[in-house]
PDB file of C-alpha atoms in Angstrom:
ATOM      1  CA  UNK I   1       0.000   0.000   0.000  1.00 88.00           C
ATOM      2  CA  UNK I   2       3.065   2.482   0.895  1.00 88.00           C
ATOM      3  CA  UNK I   3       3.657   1.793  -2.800  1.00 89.00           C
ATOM      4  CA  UNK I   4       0.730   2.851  -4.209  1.00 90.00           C
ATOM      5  CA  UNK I   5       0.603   5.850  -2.592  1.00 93.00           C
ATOM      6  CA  UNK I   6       4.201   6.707  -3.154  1.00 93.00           C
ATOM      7  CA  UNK I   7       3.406   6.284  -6.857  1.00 93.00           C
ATOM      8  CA  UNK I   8       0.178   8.513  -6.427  1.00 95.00           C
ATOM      9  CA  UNK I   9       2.028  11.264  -4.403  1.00 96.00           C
ATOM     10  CA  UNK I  10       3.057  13.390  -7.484  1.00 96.00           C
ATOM     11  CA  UNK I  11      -0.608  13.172  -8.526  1.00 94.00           C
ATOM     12  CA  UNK I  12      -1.836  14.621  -5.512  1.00 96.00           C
ATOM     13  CA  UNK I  13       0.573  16.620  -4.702  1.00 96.00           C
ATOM     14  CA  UNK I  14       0.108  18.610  -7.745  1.00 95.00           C
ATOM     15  CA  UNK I  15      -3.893  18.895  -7.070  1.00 94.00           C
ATOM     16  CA  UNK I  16      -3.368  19.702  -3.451  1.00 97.00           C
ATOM     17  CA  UNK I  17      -4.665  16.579  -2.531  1.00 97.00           C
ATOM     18  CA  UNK I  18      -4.063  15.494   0.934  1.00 97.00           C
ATOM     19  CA  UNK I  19      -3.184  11.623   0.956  1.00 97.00           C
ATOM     20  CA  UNK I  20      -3.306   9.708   4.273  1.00 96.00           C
ATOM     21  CA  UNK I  21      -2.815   5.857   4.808  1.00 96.00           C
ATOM     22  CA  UNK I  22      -3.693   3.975   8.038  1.00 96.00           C
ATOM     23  CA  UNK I  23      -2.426   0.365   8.039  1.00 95.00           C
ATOM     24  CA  UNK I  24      -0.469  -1.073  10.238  1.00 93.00           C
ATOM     25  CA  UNK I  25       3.760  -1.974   9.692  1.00 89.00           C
ATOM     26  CA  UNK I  26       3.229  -5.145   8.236  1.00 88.00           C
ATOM     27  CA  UNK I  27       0.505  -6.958   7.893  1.00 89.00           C
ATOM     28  CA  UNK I  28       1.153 -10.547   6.705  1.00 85.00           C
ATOM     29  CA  UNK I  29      -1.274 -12.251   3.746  1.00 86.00           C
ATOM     30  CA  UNK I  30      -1.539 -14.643   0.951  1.00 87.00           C
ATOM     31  CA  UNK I  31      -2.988 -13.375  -2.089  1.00 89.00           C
ATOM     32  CA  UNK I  32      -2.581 -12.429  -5.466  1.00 91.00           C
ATOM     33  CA  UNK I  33       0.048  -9.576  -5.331  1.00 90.00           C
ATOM     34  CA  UNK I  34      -1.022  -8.599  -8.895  1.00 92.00           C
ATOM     35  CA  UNK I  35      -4.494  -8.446  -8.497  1.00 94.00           C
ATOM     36  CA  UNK I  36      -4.045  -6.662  -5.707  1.00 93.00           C
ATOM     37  CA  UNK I  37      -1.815  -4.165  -6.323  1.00 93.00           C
ATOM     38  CA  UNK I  38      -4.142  -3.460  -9.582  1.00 94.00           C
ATOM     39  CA  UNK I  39      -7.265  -2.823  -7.201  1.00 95.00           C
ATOM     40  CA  UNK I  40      -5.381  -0.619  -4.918  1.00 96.00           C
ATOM     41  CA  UNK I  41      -3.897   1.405  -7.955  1.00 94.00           C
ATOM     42  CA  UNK I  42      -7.277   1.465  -9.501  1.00 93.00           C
ATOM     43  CA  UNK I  43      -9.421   3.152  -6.692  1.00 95.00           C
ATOM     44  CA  UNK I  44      -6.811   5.177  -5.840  1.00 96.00           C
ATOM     45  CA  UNK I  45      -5.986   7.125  -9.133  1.00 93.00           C
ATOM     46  CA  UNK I  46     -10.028   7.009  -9.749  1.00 90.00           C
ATOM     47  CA  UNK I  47     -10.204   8.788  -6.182  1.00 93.00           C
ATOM     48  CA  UNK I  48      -7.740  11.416  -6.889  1.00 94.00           C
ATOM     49  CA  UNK I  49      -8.935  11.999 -10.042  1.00 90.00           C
ATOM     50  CA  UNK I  50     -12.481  12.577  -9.159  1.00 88.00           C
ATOM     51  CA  UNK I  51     -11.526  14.482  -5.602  1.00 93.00           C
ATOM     52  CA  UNK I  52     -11.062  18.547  -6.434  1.00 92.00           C
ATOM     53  CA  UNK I  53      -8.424  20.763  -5.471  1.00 94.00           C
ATOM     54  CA  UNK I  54      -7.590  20.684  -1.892  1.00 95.00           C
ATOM     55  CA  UNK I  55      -9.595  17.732  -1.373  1.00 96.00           C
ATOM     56  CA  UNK I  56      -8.759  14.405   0.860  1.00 97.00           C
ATOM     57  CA  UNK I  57      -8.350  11.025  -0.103  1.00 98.00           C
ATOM     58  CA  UNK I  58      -7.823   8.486   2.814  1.00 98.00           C
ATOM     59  CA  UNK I  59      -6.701   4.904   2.282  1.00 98.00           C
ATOM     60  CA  UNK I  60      -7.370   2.296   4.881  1.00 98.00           C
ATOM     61  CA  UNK I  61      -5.840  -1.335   5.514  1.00 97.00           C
ATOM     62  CA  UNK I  62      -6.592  -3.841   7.873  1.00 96.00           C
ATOM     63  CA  UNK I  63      -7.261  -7.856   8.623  1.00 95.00           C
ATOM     64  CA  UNK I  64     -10.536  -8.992  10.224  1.00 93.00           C
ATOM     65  CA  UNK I  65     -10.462 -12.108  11.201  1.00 91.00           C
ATOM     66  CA  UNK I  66      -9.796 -14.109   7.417  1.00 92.00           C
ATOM     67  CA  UNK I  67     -10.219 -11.023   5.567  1.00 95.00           C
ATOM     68  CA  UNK I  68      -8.367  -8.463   4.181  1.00 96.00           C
ATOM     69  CA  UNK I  69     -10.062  -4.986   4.189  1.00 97.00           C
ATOM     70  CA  UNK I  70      -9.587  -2.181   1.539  1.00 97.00           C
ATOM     71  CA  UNK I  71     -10.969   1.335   2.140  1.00 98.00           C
ATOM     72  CA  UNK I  72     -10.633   4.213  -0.119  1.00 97.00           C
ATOM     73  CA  UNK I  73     -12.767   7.329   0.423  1.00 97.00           C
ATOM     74  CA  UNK I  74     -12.620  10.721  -0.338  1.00 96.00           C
ATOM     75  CA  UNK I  75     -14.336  14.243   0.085  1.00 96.00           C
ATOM     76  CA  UNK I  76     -15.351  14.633  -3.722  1.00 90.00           C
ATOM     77  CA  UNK I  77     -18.663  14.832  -5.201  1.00 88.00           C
ATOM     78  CA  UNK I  78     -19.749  11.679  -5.059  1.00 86.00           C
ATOM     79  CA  UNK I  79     -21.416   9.172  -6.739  1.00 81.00           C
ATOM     80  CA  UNK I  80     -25.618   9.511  -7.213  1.00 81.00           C
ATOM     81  CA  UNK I  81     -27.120   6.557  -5.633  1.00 80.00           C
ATOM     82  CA  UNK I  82     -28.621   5.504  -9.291  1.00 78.00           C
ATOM     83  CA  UNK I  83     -25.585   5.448 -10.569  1.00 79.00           C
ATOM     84  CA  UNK I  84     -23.591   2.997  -8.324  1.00 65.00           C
ATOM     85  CA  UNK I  85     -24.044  -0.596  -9.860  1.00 76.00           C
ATOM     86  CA  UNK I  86     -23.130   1.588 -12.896  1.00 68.00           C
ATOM     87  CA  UNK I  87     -20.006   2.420 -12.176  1.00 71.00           C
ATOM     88  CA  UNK I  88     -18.695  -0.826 -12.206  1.00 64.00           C
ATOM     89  CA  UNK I  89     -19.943  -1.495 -16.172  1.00 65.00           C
ATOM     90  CA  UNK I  90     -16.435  -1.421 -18.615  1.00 61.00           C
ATOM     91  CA  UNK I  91     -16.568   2.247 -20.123  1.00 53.00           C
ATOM     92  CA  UNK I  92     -19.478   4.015 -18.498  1.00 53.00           C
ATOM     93  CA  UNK I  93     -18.283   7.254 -16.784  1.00 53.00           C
ATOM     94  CA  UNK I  94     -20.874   9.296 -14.747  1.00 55.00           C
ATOM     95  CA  UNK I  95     -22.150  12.473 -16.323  1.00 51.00           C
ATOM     96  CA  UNK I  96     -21.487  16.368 -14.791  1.00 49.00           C
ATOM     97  CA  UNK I  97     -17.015  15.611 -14.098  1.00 50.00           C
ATOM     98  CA  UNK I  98     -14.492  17.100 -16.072  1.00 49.00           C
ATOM     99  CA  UNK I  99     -11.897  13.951 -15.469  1.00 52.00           C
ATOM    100  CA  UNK I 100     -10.418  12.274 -17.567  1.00 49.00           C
ATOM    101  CA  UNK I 101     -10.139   8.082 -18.107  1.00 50.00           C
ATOM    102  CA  UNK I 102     -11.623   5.537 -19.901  1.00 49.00           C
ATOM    103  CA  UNK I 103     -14.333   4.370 -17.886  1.00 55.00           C
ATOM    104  CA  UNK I 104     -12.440   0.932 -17.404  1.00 66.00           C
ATOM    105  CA  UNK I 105     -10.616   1.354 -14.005  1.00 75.00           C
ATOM    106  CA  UNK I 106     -13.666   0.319 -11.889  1.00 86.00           C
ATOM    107  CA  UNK I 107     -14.681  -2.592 -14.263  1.00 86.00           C
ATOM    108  CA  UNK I 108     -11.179  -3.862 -13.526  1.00 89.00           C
ATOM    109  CA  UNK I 109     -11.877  -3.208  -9.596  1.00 92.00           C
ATOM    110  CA  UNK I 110     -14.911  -5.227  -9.735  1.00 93.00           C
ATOM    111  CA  UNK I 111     -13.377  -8.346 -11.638  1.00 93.00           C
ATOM    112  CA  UNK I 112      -9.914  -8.569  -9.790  1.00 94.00           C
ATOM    113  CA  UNK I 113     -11.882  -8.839  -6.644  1.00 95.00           C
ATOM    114  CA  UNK I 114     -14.307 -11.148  -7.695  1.00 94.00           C
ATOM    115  CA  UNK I 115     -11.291 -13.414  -9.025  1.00 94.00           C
ATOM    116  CA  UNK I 116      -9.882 -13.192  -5.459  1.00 95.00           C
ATOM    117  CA  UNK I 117     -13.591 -14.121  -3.898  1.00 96.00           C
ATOM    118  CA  UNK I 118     -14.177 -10.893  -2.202  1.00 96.00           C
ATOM    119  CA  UNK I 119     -16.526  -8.415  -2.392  1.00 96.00           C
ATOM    120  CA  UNK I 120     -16.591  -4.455  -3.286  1.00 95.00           C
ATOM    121  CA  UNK I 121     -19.215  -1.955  -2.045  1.00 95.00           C
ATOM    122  CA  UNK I 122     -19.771   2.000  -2.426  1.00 94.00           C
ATOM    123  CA  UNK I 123     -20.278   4.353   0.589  1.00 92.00           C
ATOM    124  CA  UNK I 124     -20.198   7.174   1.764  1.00 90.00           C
ATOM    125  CA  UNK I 125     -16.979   8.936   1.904  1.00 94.00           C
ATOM    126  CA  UNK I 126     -14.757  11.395   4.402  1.00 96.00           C
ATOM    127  CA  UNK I 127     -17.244  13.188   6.674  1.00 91.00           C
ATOM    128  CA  UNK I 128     -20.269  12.398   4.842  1.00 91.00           C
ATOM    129  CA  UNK I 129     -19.439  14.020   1.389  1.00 92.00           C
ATOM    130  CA  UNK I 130     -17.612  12.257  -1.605  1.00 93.00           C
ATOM    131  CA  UNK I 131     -17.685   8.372  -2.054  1.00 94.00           C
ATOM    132  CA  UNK I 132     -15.903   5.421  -0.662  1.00 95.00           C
ATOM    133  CA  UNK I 133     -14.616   2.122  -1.973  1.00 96.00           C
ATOM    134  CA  UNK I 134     -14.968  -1.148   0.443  1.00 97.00           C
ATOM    135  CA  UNK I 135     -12.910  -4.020  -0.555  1.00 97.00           C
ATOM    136  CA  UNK I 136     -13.316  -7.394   1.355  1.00 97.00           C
ATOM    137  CA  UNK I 137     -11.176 -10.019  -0.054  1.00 96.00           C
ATOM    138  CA  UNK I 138     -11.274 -13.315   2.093  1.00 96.00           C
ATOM    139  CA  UNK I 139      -7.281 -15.043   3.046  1.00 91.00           C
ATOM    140  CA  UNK I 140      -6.664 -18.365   3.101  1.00 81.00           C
ATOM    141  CA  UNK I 141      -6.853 -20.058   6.628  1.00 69.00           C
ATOM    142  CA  UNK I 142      -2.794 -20.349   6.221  1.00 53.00           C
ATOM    143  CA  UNK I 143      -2.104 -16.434   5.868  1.00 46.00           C
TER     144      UNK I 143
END
């Protein structure tokens, strides 16, 4: 996770963006490092894209039990409540954002955790405003 945001920091440095992770040192786990690092990657560029000027972006990681818990929310302006089964569809982008992409990065999300057996869910983001990304990916009794 360091990683990823240490590859995002020019990104949001350049916006304004204040970045914040809260994980612990090391947290031990078997799963696919690819898939992984690809989900992480994906919400997080998506959040700083999609977060204005000045905004926060707050990345959480933690074990529960035999899961693996992803958070990534922000104070942006959200995501309409039709729209978030949406969001996950290869290509669509939401209407009324000047950001750029492709409309791919949450498809991508949605599949890499699914391949892993876990689960992702929208919420509500940083102090009720923006959106937030809830990644439960399940570890193998061994981890």
């Amino acid at each position: 996770m360091r990683g990823a945001l240490a590859q995002a920091a020019p990104q949001a440095i350049a916006r304004q963006i204040e970045l914040s992770l809260d994980a612990p040192d090391t947290l031990p786990a078997r799963l696919d490092q690819a898939a992984f690092e690809s989900i992480a990657h994906n919400l997080i560029d998506n959040a700083l894209r999609y977060t204005p000027h000045g905004g926060n972006v707050a990345v959480a990681l933690r074990r529960e039990g035999a899961t693996l818990q992803l958070s990534v929310q922000d104070d942006g302006p959200g995501i309409p409540a039709t729209e978030h089964q949406r969001v996950f569809e290869r290509f669509y982008r939401g209407a009324g954002h000047a950001a750029s992409g492709s409309g791919l990065g949450l498809a991508i999300v949605r599949q890499a955790v699914l391949r892993m057996g876990g689960q992702v869910q929208i919420g509500v983001g940083l102090n009720g405003k923006g959106v937030g990304f809830f990644v439960s990916i399940p570890l193998p009794h061994s981890a």
